[in-house]
XYZ file of N, CA and C in Angstrom:
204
model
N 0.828 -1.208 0.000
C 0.000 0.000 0.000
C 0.864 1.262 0.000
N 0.526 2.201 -0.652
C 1.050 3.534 -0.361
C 1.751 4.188 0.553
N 0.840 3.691 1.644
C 1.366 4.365 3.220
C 2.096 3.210 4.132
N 2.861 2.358 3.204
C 3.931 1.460 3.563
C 4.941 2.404 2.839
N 4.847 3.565 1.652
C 6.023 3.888 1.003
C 6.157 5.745 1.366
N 5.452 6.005 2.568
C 5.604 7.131 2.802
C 7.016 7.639 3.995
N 7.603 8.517 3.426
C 8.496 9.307 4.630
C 8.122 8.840 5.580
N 7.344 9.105 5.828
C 6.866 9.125 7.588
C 6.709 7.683 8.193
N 6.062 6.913 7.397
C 5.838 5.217 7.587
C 7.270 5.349 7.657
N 7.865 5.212 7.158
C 9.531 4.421 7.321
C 10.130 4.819 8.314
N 9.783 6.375 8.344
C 10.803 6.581 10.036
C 9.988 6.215 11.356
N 8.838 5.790 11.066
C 7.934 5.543 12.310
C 8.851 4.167 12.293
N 8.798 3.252 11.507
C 9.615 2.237 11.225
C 11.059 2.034 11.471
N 11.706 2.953 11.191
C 12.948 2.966 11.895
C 13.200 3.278 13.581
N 12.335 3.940 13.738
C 11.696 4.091 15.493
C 11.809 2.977 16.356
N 11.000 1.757 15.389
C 10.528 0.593 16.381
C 11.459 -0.371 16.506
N 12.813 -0.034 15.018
C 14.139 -0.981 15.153
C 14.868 -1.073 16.466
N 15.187 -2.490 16.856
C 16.573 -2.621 17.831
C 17.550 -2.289 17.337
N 18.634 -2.105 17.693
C 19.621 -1.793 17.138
C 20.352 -3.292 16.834
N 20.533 -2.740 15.422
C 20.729 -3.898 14.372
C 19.995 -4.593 13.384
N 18.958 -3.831 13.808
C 16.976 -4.763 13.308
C 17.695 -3.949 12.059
N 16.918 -5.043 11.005
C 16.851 -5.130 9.454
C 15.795 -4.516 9.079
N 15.321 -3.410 7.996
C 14.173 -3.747 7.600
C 14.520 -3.810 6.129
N 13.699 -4.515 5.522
C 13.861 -4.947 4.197
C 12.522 -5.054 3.039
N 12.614 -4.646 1.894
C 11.851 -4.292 0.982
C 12.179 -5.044 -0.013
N 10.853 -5.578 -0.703
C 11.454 -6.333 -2.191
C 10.591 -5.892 -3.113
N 11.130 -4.806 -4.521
C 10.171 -3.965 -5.110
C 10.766 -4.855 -6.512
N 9.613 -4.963 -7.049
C 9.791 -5.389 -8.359
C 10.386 -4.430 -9.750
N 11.051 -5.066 -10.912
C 11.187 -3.725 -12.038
C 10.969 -4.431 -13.445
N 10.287 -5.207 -13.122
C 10.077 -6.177 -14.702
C 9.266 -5.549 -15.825
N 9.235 -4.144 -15.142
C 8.198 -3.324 -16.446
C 9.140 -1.642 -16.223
N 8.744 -1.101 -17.375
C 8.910 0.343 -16.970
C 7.952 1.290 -15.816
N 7.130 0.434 -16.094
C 6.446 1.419 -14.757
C 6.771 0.926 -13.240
N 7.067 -0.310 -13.619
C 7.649 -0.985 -11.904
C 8.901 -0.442 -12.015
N 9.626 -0.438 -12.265
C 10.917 0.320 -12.355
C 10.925 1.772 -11.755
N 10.194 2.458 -12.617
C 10.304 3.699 -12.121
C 8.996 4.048 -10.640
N 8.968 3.139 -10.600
C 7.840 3.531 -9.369
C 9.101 2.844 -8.150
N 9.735 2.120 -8.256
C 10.899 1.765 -7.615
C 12.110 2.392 -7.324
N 12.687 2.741 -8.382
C 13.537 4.110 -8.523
C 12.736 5.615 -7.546
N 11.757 5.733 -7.641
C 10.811 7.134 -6.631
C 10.950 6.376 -5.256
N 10.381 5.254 -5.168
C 10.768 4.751 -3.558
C 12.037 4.559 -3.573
N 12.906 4.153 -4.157
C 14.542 4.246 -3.577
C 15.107 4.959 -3.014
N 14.733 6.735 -4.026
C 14.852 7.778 -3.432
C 14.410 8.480 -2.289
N 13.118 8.234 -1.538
C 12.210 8.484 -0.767
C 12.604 7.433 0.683
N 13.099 6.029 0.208
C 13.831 5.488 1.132
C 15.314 5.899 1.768
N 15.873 6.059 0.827
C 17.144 6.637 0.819
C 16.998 7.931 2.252
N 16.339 8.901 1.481
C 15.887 10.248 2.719
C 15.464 10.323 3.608
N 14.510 9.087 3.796
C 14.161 8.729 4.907
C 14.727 7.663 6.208
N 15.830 6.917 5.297
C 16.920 6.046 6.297
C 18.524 6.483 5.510
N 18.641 7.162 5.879
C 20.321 7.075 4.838
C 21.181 5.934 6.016
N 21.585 5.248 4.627
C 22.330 3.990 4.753
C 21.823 3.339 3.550
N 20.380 3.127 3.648
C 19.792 2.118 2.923
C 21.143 1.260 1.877
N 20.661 0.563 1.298
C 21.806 -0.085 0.520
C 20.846 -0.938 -0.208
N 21.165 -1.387 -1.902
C 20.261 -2.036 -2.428
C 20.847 -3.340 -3.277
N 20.334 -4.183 -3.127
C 20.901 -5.629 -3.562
C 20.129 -5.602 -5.147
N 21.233 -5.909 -5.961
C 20.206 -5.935 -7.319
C 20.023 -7.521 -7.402
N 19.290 -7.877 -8.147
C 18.692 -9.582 -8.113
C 17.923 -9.398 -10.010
N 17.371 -10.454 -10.690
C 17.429 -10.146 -11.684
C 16.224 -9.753 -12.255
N 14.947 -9.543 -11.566
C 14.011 -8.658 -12.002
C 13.482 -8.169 -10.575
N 14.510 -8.181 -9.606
C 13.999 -7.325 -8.571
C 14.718 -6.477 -7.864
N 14.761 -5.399 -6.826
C 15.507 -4.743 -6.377
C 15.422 -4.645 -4.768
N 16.437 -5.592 -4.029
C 16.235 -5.608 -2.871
C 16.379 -4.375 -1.537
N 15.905 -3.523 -1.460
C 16.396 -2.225 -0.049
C 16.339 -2.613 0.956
N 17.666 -2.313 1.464
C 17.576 -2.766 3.200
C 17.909 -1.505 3.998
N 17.970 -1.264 5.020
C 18.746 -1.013 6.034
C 18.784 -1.324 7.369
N 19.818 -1.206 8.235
C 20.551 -1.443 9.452
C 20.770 -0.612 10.376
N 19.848 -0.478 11.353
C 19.657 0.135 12.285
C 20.835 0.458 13.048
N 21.747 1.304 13.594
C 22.665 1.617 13.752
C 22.858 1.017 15.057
């Protein structure tokens, strides 16, 4: 849903991490529109956890990050 990909959802989300807690995302890109709707949350993840880090896989794009 949407409000799984908002600013605010994610840092409420980074809130509830232990330190070390994972959270992890698996966004699909097997189309141009999954792609670029992936690429907008990357960015939006990114700002909202810097660290994030992204595993490429071959029609998907894994985001994580690691709670400090």
């Amino acid at each position: 849903p949407t409000t799984a990909e908002s600013k605010k959802f994610l840092q409420k989300l980074d809130e509830m991490l232990y330190p070390q807690g994972l959270l992890l995302y698996n966004r699909l890109i097997h189309s141009p529109v999954l792609r670029q709707q992936t690429e907008v949350f990357t960015r939006r993840m990114r700002d909202a956890l810097p660290g994030t880090k992204i595993c490429k896989a071959h029609r998907n794009r894994m985001l994580y990050y690691e709670k400090a």
